CSV table of C-alpha atoms and ligand atoms in Angstrom, one decimal:
chain,number,residue,atom,x,y,z
A,1,MET,CA,43.9,58.9,37.2
A,2,GLN,CA,42.8,57.1,34.1
A,3,LYS,CA,43.4,53.6,35.6
A,4,LEU,CA,41.8,54.0,39.0
A,5,ASP,CA,38.1,54.6,39.8
A,6,TYR,CA,38.1,57.7,41.9
A,7,ASP,CA,34.7,56.9,43.4
A,8,GLN,CA,36.1,53.6,44.7
A,9,LEU,CA,39.0,55.4,46.2
A,10,THR,CA,36.7,57.8,48.0
A,11,ASN,CA,34.3,55.1,49.0
A,12,CYS,CA,36.9,53.9,51.5
A,13,MET,CA,35.8,55.6,54.8
A,14,ARG,CA,39.0,54.5,56.6
A,15,CYS,CA,37.1,52.4,59.2
A,16,GLY,CA,39.8,49.7,59.3
A,17,PHE,CA,37.3,46.7,59.4
A,18,CYS,CA,39.4,45.1,56.6
A,19,LEU,CA,42.7,45.2,58.6
A,20,PRO,CA,42.2,41.9,60.6
A,21,ALA,CA,41.3,40.1,57.3
A,22,CYS,CA,44.5,41.1,55.5
A,23,PRO,CA,47.4,38.6,55.6
A,24,THR,CA,50.1,41.1,55.0
A,25,PHE,CA,48.8,43.4,57.7
A,26,LYS,CA,48.5,40.4,60.1
A,27,GLU,CA,52.1,39.5,59.4
A,28,THR,CA,53.6,43.0,59.6
A,29,GLY,CA,51.2,45.2,61.6
A,30,ILE,CA,52.2,48.0,59.2
A,31,GLU,CA,49.4,50.3,58.0
A,32,ALA,CA,51.0,50.6,54.5
A,33,GLU,CA,50.7,46.8,54.3
A,34,SER,CA,47.0,46.9,54.8
A,35,PRO,CA,44.1,47.4,52.4
A,36,ARG,CA,43.3,50.8,54.0
A,37,GLY,CA,46.9,51.8,53.8
A,38,ARG,CA,47.3,50.8,50.1
A,39,ILE,CA,44.1,52.6,49.2
A,40,SER,CA,45.4,55.8,50.9
A,41,LEU,CA,48.6,55.5,49.0
A,42,MET,CA,46.7,55.1,45.7
A,43,LYS,CA,44.6,58.1,46.5
A,44,ALA,CA,47.6,60.2,47.4
A,45,ALA,CA,49.3,59.3,44.1
A,46,VAL,CA,46.1,60.1,42.1
A,47,ASP,CA,45.7,63.4,44.0
A,48,GLY,CA,49.3,64.3,43.2
A,49,LEU,CA,50.3,64.3,46.9
A,50,MET,CA,53.1,61.8,46.4
A,51,GLU,CA,55.2,60.4,43.6
A,52,PRO,CA,54.4,56.8,42.9
A,53,GLY,CA,58.0,55.7,43.0
A,54,ILE,CA,59.7,52.4,43.9
A,55,ARG,CA,58.4,52.2,47.5
A,56,PHE,CA,54.8,52.8,46.3
A,57,GLU,CA,55.4,50.0,43.7
A,58,ASP,CA,56.7,47.7,46.4
A,59,GLN,CA,53.6,48.2,48.6
A,60,MET,CA,51.4,47.4,45.6
A,61,ASN,CA,53.4,44.3,44.9
A,62,HIS,CA,53.4,43.1,48.5
A,63,CYS,CA,49.6,42.7,48.2
A,64,LEU,CA,48.7,39.1,47.6
A,65,GLY,CA,45.6,40.0,45.7
A,66,CYS,CA,43.7,37.5,47.8
A,67,ARG,CA,40.8,40.0,48.2
A,68,ALA,CA,40.0,38.9,51.8
A,69,CYS,CA,39.5,42.6,52.4
A,70,GLU,CA,36.4,42.8,50.2
A,71,PRO,CA,33.9,40.7,52.1
A,72,ALA,CA,35.1,42.4,55.3
A,73,CYS,CA,34.4,45.9,53.9
A,74,PRO,CA,31.0,47.5,55.0
A,75,ALA,CA,31.4,50.1,52.2
A,76,ASP,CA,31.7,47.5,49.5
A,77,VAL,CA,35.0,49.0,48.2
A,78,LYS,CA,36.1,47.0,45.1
A,79,TYR,CA,39.7,46.6,46.3
A,80,GLY,CA,40.5,44.0,43.6
A,81,GLN,CA,39.7,46.5,40.8
A,82,LEU,CA,41.8,49.2,42.5
A,83,ILE,CA,44.9,47.0,42.9
A,84,GLU,CA,44.7,45.8,39.3
A,85,GLY,CA,44.3,49.4,38.2
A,86,ALA,CA,47.3,50.5,40.3
A,87,ARG,CA,49.5,47.7,38.9
A,88,ASP,CA,48.4,48.4,35.4
A,89,ALA,CA,49.4,52.1,35.9
A,90,ILE,CA,52.7,51.1,37.3
A,91,GLU,CA,53.4,48.8,34.4
A,92,VAL,CA,52.6,51.6,31.9
A,93,HIS,CA,54.8,54.2,33.6
A,94,THR,CA,57.5,52.2,35.3
A,95,THR,CA,61.1,52.7,34.3
A,96,GLN,CA,62.4,50.3,36.9
A,97,HIS,CA,62.3,47.1,35.0
A,98,ARG,CA,65.8,45.9,33.9
A,99,TRP,CA,66.2,44.6,30.4
A,100,TRP,CA,66.1,41.0,31.4
A,101,VAL,CA,62.9,41.4,33.5
A,102,LYS,CA,61.2,43.0,30.5
A,103,GLY,CA,62.4,40.0,28.4
A,104,VAL,CA,61.1,37.5,30.9
A,105,ARG,CA,57.7,39.3,31.1
A,106,LYS,CA,57.4,39.4,27.4
A,107,LEU,CA,58.2,35.8,27.1
A,108,VAL,CA,55.9,34.6,29.8
A,109,PHE,CA,52.9,37.0,29.3
A,110,LYS,CA,52.9,37.4,25.5
A,111,GLU,CA,54.5,34.3,24.1
A,112,LEU,CA,54.0,31.4,26.5
A,113,PHE,CA,50.7,31.7,28.4
A,114,PRO,CA,48.5,32.8,25.5
A,115,SER,CA,49.6,29.8,23.4
A,116,GLN,CA,48.4,26.3,24.5
A,117,GLN,CA,50.8,24.7,22.0
A,118,ARG,CA,53.7,26.3,23.7
A,119,MET,CA,52.3,25.4,27.1
A,120,GLN,CA,52.2,21.8,25.9
A,121,LEU,CA,55.8,22.0,24.8
A,122,LEU,CA,56.7,23.2,28.3
A,123,GLY,CA,54.7,20.3,29.7
A,124,THR,CA,56.7,17.9,27.4
A,125,GLY,CA,60.0,19.5,28.6
A,126,LEU,CA,59.1,19.1,32.2
A,127,HIS,CA,57.9,15.5,31.7
A,128,PHE,CA,61.3,14.7,30.0
A,129,TYR,CA,63.1,16.5,32.9
A,130,LYS,CA,61.4,14.2,35.4
A,131,MET,CA,61.5,10.9,33.5
A,132,SER,CA,65.0,11.2,31.9
A,133,GLY,CA,66.9,11.2,35.2
A,134,ILE,CA,67.9,14.8,34.9
A,135,GLN,CA,65.8,15.7,37.9
A,136,LYS,CA,67.6,13.1,40.0
A,137,LEU,CA,70.9,14.4,38.9
A,138,VAL,CA,69.9,18.0,39.6
A,139,ARG,CA,68.7,17.1,43.1
A,140,LYS,CA,71.8,15.1,43.8
A,141,THR,CA,74.2,17.9,42.8
A,142,GLY,CA,72.1,20.6,44.4
A,143,VAL,CA,72.7,22.8,41.4
A,144,VAL,CA,69.4,24.7,41.6
A,145,GLY,CA,70.2,25.7,45.2
A,146,LEU,CA,73.3,27.5,44.0
A,147,PHE,CA,71.0,30.0,42.2
A,148,SER,CA,68.2,30.2,44.7
A,149,LYS,CA,67.3,28.2,47.8
A,150,HIS,CA,63.7,29.0,47.2
A,151,MET,CA,63.8,27.7,43.7
A,152,ALA,CA,65.3,24.4,45.0
A,153,THR,CA,62.4,24.1,47.4
A,154,MET,CA,59.9,24.7,44.7
A,155,GLU,CA,61.6,22.2,42.4
A,156,LYS,CA,60.8,19.5,45.0
A,157,ILE,CA,57.1,19.9,44.5
A,158,LEU,CA,57.1,20.0,40.7
A,159,PRO,CA,54.0,18.1,39.7
A,160,ASP,CA,54.0,15.3,37.0
A,161,ALA,CA,53.7,17.5,33.8
A,162,SER,CA,52.3,16.2,30.6
A,163,GLY,CA,52.6,17.3,26.9
A,164,LYS,CA,49.2,15.9,26.2
A,165,GLY,CA,46.3,18.0,27.5
A,166,ILE,CA,42.7,17.0,28.1
A,167,VAL,CA,41.6,17.3,24.5
A,168,GLU,CA,44.4,15.0,23.4
A,169,ARG,CA,43.3,12.5,26.1
A,170,LEU,CA,39.5,12.7,26.0
A,171,GLY,CA,38.5,14.6,22.8
A,172,THR,CA,36.4,17.8,22.6
A,173,PHE,CA,33.0,16.2,23.4
A,174,ILE,CA,32.3,13.7,26.3
A,175,PRO,CA,28.7,12.6,26.6
A,176,ALA,CA,26.7,12.5,29.8
A,177,LYS,CA,26.2,9.2,31.6
A,178,GLY,CA,22.5,8.3,31.8
A,179,LYS,CA,19.9,11.0,31.5
A,180,LYS,CA,21.3,14.3,30.2
A,181,LEU,CA,20.7,17.3,32.4
A,182,GLY,CA,22.5,20.0,30.3
A,183,THR,CA,25.7,20.9,28.4
A,184,VAL,CA,28.7,22.4,30.0
A,185,GLY,CA,31.9,23.8,28.6
A,186,MET,CA,35.1,22.9,30.4
A,187,PHE,CA,37.6,25.6,31.0
A,188,ARG,CA,40.8,23.6,31.0
A,189,GLY,CA,43.3,26.3,32.1
A,190,CYS,CA,46.7,26.8,30.5
A,191,LEU,CA,49.0,25.6,33.3
A,192,MET,CA,46.3,23.4,34.8
A,193,ASP,CA,46.1,21.4,31.5
A,194,VAL,CA,49.8,20.6,31.4
A,195,LEU,CA,50.6,20.3,35.1
A,196,PHE,CA,47.4,18.8,36.4
A,197,THR,CA,45.9,16.9,33.4
A,198,GLU,CA,44.7,14.1,35.6
A,199,THR,CA,42.7,16.7,37.7
A,200,ASN,CA,41.1,18.0,34.5
A,201,ILE,CA,40.2,14.4,33.6
A,202,SER,CA,38.6,13.8,37.1
A,203,THR,CA,36.6,17.0,36.6
A,204,VAL,CA,35.2,15.9,33.3
A,205,LYS,CA,34.3,12.5,34.6
A,206,LEU,CA,32.5,13.9,37.6
A,207,LEU,CA,30.5,16.2,35.3
A,208,THR,CA,29.5,13.3,33.0
A,209,GLU,CA,28.5,11.1,35.9
A,210,ALA,CA,26.5,14.1,37.2
A,211,GLY,CA,24.5,14.2,34.0
A,212,PHE,CA,26.3,16.8,31.8
A,213,ASP,CA,27.5,16.6,28.2
A,214,VAL,CA,31.0,18.2,28.4
A,215,VAL,CA,32.3,20.3,25.5
A,216,ILE,CA,36.0,21.4,25.6
A,217,PRO,CA,36.5,24.1,23.0
A,218,GLU,CA,39.9,23.7,21.5
A,219,SER,CA,40.2,27.4,20.7
A,220,GLN,CA,40.0,28.5,24.4
A,221,ASN,CA,43.2,29.9,25.9
A,222,CYS,CA,44.7,31.2,29.2
A,223,CYS,CA,42.1,33.0,31.4
A,224,GLY,CA,44.3,36.1,31.7
A,225,ALA,CA,44.4,36.2,35.5
A,226,LEU,CA,48.1,36.4,35.8
A,227,HIS,CA,48.2,39.2,33.1
A,228,ALA,CA,45.5,41.2,34.9
A,229,HIS,CA,47.2,40.8,38.3
A,230,SER,CA,50.5,41.9,36.9
A,231,GLY,CA,49.5,45.0,35.1
A,232,GLU,CA,49.1,43.4,31.6
A,233,THR,CA,45.5,44.4,31.2
A,234,ASP,CA,45.4,44.8,27.4
A,235,GLN,CA,46.7,41.3,27.0
A,236,ALA,CA,44.2,40.0,29.6
A,237,LYS,CA,41.4,41.6,27.6
A,238,GLN,CA,42.5,40.0,24.4
A,239,LEU,CA,42.5,36.6,26.1
A,240,ALA,CA,39.1,37.2,27.5
A,241,LYS,CA,37.6,38.1,24.1
A,242,SER,CA,39.0,34.9,22.6
A,243,ASN,CA,37.6,32.8,25.4
A,244,ILE,CA,34.2,34.4,25.1
A,245,ARG,CA,34.0,33.6,21.4
A,246,ALA,CA,35.2,30.0,22.0
A,247,PHE,CA,32.5,29.2,24.5
A,248,GLN,CA,29.7,31.1,22.7
A,249,GLU,CA,30.4,29.0,19.6
A,250,ALA,CA,30.2,25.8,21.7
A,251,GLY,CA,26.7,26.8,22.8
A,252,VAL,CA,27.0,25.7,26.5
A,253,ASP,CA,24.7,26.2,29.4
A,254,TYR,CA,27.5,26.7,31.9
A,255,ILE,CA,31.3,27.2,31.8
A,256,ILE,CA,33.1,25.1,34.4
A,257,SER,CA,36.3,26.0,36.1
A,258,ASN,CA,38.3,23.8,38.6
A,259,ALA,CA,40.8,26.5,39.6
A,260,GLY,CA,39.7,29.3,41.9
A,261,GLY,CA,42.3,31.7,40.4
A,262,CYS,CA,41.0,31.2,36.9
A,263,GLY,CA,37.3,31.1,37.9
A,264,ALA,CA,37.6,34.5,39.6
A,265,ILE,CA,38.7,36.3,36.5
A,266,LEU,CA,36.3,34.4,34.3
A,267,VAL,CA,33.4,35.5,36.5
A,268,GLU,CA,34.6,39.1,36.2
A,269,TYR,CA,35.1,39.2,32.4
A,270,ASP,CA,32.2,41.7,32.3
A,271,HIS,CA,34.2,44.1,34.5
A,272,LEU,CA,37.4,43.5,32.7
A,273,LEU,CA,35.7,44.6,29.4
A,274,HIS,CA,33.4,47.1,31.0
A,275,ASP,CA,34.9,50.0,29.0
A,276,GLU,CA,34.3,48.3,25.7
A,277,GLU,CA,30.7,48.8,24.8
A,278,GLU,CA,30.6,46.3,21.9
A,279,TRP,CA,31.7,43.5,24.4
A,280,LYS,CA,29.2,44.4,27.1
A,281,GLU,CA,26.5,41.8,26.2
A,282,ASP,CA,28.9,39.0,25.3
A,283,SER,CA,31.0,39.4,28.4
A,284,THR,CA,27.9,39.5,30.6
A,285,TRP,CA,26.7,36.3,28.8
A,286,PHE,CA,30.0,34.6,29.7
A,287,ALA,CA,30.4,35.9,33.3
A,288,LYS,CA,26.9,34.7,34.3
A,289,ARG,CA,27.6,31.2,33.1
A,290,VAL,CA,30.8,30.5,35.0
A,291,LYS,CA,30.7,28.0,37.9
A,292,ASP,CA,33.2,26.2,39.9
A,293,ILE,CA,33.1,22.3,39.6
A,294,SER,CA,31.9,22.0,43.2
A,295,THR,CA,29.1,24.5,42.8
A,296,ILE,CA,27.6,22.8,39.7
A,297,LEU,CA,27.8,19.4,41.3
A,298,VAL,CA,25.9,20.6,44.3
A,299,GLU,CA,23.4,23.0,42.6
A,300,LYS,CA,22.7,21.4,39.2
A,301,GLY,CA,24.1,17.9,39.0
A,302,ARG,CA,22.6,14.5,39.7
A,303,PRO,CA,23.5,13.7,43.3
A,304,LEU,CA,26.5,11.4,43.4
A,305,ARG,CA,27.7,9.0,46.1
A,306,TYR,CA,31.2,9.0,47.4
A,307,ALA,CA,32.8,6.6,49.8
A,308,ASP,CA,36.3,6.2,51.3
A,309,THR,CA,37.6,2.7,52.1
A,310,LEU,CA,36.8,1.9,55.7
A,311,SER,CA,40.0,1.8,57.6
A,312,PRO,CA,40.5,0.0,61.0
A,313,GLN,CA,41.7,3.3,62.4
A,314,GLY,CA,38.2,4.8,61.8
A,315,PRO,CA,37.1,7.5,59.4
A,316,THR,CA,39.8,9.3,57.3
A,317,ARG,CA,40.3,12.9,58.6
A,318,VAL,CA,39.9,15.5,55.8
A,319,THR,CA,40.3,19.2,56.0
A,320,TYR,CA,39.9,22.0,53.4
A,321,GLN,CA,42.3,24.9,52.7
A,322,GLU,CA,40.0,27.5,50.9
A,323,SER,CA,41.0,29.1,47.7
A,324,CYS,CA,40.9,32.9,48.3
A,325,HIS,CA,39.5,33.6,44.9
A,326,LEU,CA,36.9,30.9,45.1
A,327,ARG,CA,35.9,32.2,48.5
A,328,ASN,CA,36.1,36.0,48.1
A,329,VAL,CA,35.3,36.5,44.5
A,330,MET,CA,33.2,33.5,43.3
A,331,LYS,CA,31.6,33.1,46.8
A,332,GLY,CA,31.9,29.3,46.4
A,333,SER,CA,33.3,27.8,49.6
A,334,GLN,CA,30.2,26.2,50.9
A,335,PRO,CA,29.6,23.6,48.1
A,336,ILE,CA,33.1,22.1,48.7
A,337,LYS,CA,32.4,21.7,52.4
A,338,GLN,CA,29.0,20.1,51.6
A,339,LEU,CA,30.6,17.7,49.1
A,340,LEU,CA,33.4,16.7,51.6
A,341,GLN,CA,30.7,16.0,54.3
A,342,ARG,CA,28.9,13.7,51.9
A,343,VAL,CA,31.9,11.2,51.6
A,344,SER,CA,31.2,8.1,53.6
A,345,ASN,CA,33.9,6.9,56.0
A,346,THR,CA,35.5,10.3,56.3
A,347,SER,CA,35.5,12.9,59.0
A,348,TYR,CA,35.5,16.5,57.9
A,349,ILE,CA,37.6,18.8,60.2
A,350,GLU,CA,37.2,22.5,59.8
A,351,MET,CA,40.6,24.2,59.8
A,352,LYS,CA,41.1,27.4,61.8
A,353,ASP,CA,41.4,30.4,59.5
A,354,ALA,CA,40.8,28.1,56.5
A,355,GLY,CA,39.8,31.2,54.5
A,356,SER,CA,43.1,33.0,55.1
A,357,CYS,CA,45.6,33.0,52.1
A,358,CYS,CA,48.3,30.2,52.1
A,359,GLY,CA,50.8,32.5,50.5
A,360,SER,CA,50.7,31.0,47.0
A,361,ALA,CA,48.6,33.8,45.3
A,362,GLY,CA,49.5,33.1,41.6
A,363,ILE,CA,53.2,33.8,41.3
A,364,TYR,CA,53.5,35.6,44.6
A,365,ASN,CA,55.4,32.8,46.2
A,366,MET,CA,58.1,33.3,43.5
A,367,THR,CA,58.1,37.1,43.4
A,368,GLN,CA,57.8,37.6,47.2
A,369,PRO,CA,59.2,34.4,48.7
A,370,ASP,CA,59.9,35.8,52.2
A,371,MET,CA,56.4,37.0,52.9
A,372,ALA,CA,54.9,33.9,51.2
A,373,ASN,CA,57.0,31.6,53.5
A,374,GLN,CA,56.0,33.6,56.6
A,375,ILE,CA,52.3,33.2,55.7
A,376,LEU,CA,52.8,29.5,54.9
A,377,GLU,CA,54.4,28.9,58.2
A,378,HIS,CA,51.3,30.3,60.1
A,379,LYS,CA,49.0,28.4,57.8
A,380,MET,CA,50.9,25.1,58.5
A,381,GLU,CA,50.3,25.6,62.3
A,382,ASN,CA,46.6,25.4,61.5
A,383,VAL,CA,46.9,22.6,59.0
A,384,ASN,CA,49.0,20.5,61.4
A,385,ALA,CA,46.5,21.1,64.2
A,386,THR,CA,43.8,19.3,62.2
A,387,THR,CA,45.9,16.1,62.1
A,388,ALA,CA,44.1,15.4,58.9
A,389,SER,CA,45.3,12.8,56.4
A,390,TYR,CA,44.1,14.9,53.4
A,391,VAL,CA,44.3,18.7,52.8
A,392,VAL,CA,41.8,19.3,50.1
A,393,THR,CA,42.2,22.4,47.9
A,394,SER,CA,40.4,23.9,44.9
A,395,ASN,CA,43.2,25.7,43.1
A,396,PRO,CA,46.5,24.5,41.6
A,397,GLY,CA,48.5,27.2,43.3
A,398,CYS,CA,47.1,26.4,46.7
A,399,LEU,CA,47.7,22.7,46.1
A,400,LEU,CA,51.4,23.2,45.3
A,401,GLN,CA,51.8,25.6,48.3
A,402,MET,CA,50.2,23.0,50.6
A,403,LYS,CA,52.5,20.3,49.2
A,404,LEU,CA,55.4,22.6,50.0
A,405,GLY,CA,54.2,23.2,53.5
A,406,ILE,CA,53.7,19.4,54.1
A,407,ASP,CA,57.2,18.7,52.8
A,408,LYS,CA,58.8,21.4,54.9
A,409,HIS,CA,57.0,20.2,58.0
A,410,GLY,CA,58.1,16.6,57.5
A,411,GLN,CA,54.5,15.4,57.1
A,412,THR,CA,55.0,13.6,53.8
A,413,GLY,CA,53.6,10.1,54.1
A,414,HIS,CA,51.2,11.2,56.9
A,415,MET,CA,49.4,14.0,55.1
A,416,GLU,CA,48.6,14.6,51.4
A,417,ALA,CA,47.4,17.7,49.6
A,418,VAL,CA,44.8,16.9,46.9
A,419,HIS,CA,42.5,18.7,44.6
A,420,ILE,CA,38.8,18.4,45.3
A,421,ALA,CA,38.1,16.9,41.9
A,422,ASP,CA,40.6,14.1,42.3
A,423,PHE,CA,39.6,13.5,45.9
A,424,LEU,CA,35.9,13.1,44.9
A,425,TYR,CA,36.5,11.1,41.7
A,426,ASP,CA,38.8,8.6,43.5
A,427,ARG,CA,35.9,8.0,45.9
A,428,LEU,CA,33.0,8.0,43.5
A,429,VAL,CA,30.6,5.1,43.8
A,430,LYS,CA,29.9,4.5,40.1
A,431,GLN,CA,26.3,4.0,39.0
A,432,SER,CA,25.6,0.6,37.5
B,501,SF4,S1,44.0,41.6,48.6
B,501,SF4,FE1,44.6,40.4,50.4
B,501,SF4,S2,46.8,41.1,50.8
B,501,SF4,FE2,45.9,42.6,49.4
B,501,SF4,S3,45.1,44.2,50.8
B,501,SF4,FE3,43.4,42.8,50.4
B,501,SF4,S4,43.5,41.3,52.1
B,501,SF4,FE4,45.5,42.4,52.1
B,502,SF4,S1,36.9,48.1,55.4
B,502,SF4,FE1,36.5,49.1,53.4
B,502,SF4,S2,35.9,51.2,54.0
B,502,SF4,FE2,36.9,50.3,55.8
B,502,SF4,S3,39.1,50.9,55.6
B,502,SF4,FE3,38.8,48.9,54.7
B,502,SF4,S4,38.5,49.3,52.5
B,502,SF4,FE4,38.2,51.2,53.6
């Protein structure tokens, strides 16, 4: 009762308009696997009509948190807030976690993600794993597959990690090229910065070309999205406060994210801290300034030119797999499509159901591999139908999931998954 907004629970008028938008309902056809069903379960638990036991917990965990149900809802039910509240309540009261699950959760949520230094150590370790030959040996012996087939598949798409993040590579201030239009703060992301450092570099370079001074506050940390989605709300709040201070001290006009999953919680820091009066003004200041890289390029930046190399086969075919959080929370899908349509010598192909989740959803593809795979299979039918050479994404999780799908479908070499920032920067026609 303390964690869930009762008004939101009763706002749901059970119309069912959200059902066709929900990936878990589309896969199963089961009411309890739908937004309406989950809201009914939450309300029944709050009303004391049912015990929120393990089966309740399972239903809450089956939800991808993609929030596709929100834009479909005529009553504007804030489902994202409800599911986070439900998971928070489960985490406070659960007795189900085994000792080792508790240990892993503590290690990941409290020790690893909040510390960028530890994330960089992880990046160094993964880099060593790839470069030292251990990876080749692991693959040859198939040892990972002995533990889990799914882990072995995920290992195949491990990106090139780095122990040196963007600050170590570019510094904390990168001046605008040409006439300055404003100052932006770059949100580097904890995993993003060690697994996709090159994408962060492309993002900064696009921003400077578009006329922005870029500041990268060193004291920023993880956005807290995984914490908030996993019932670790107190830790998410601590991370939010620290990020707010870091960007306020940097004195920026906008805060730029290049990961839909991070951007969606950054833009809702005001809600995350809504019950802390002393943070109201600062969290609103922060949330209002958050923009995705594609949005700032379209809305505020100097127009840039992009061109692909003209190939004898004609324009390169490009499609876009939307990030659920960029689409449903940040409302930022259109700028990416506009940018893709501006690239010369390419042909933009709209994917059927591009806005439907790919099954990545943070750590969902690791915690719920069966459902994630089922969703990915349906997604790949639509991806393959585009016959595109590039599948552009705007979130690291979607990027890895698309790489996984491409690999599983034997499309490697014909099709490539790529982040929008890398796709654009590689095709940028530099100003003289
Ligand atoms: S967040 Fe996504 S998976 Fe969860 S209920 Fe809403 S549409 Fe379904
Ligand atoms: S669309 Fe909104 S009001 Fe209708 S059932 Fe779904 S959550 Fe409830």
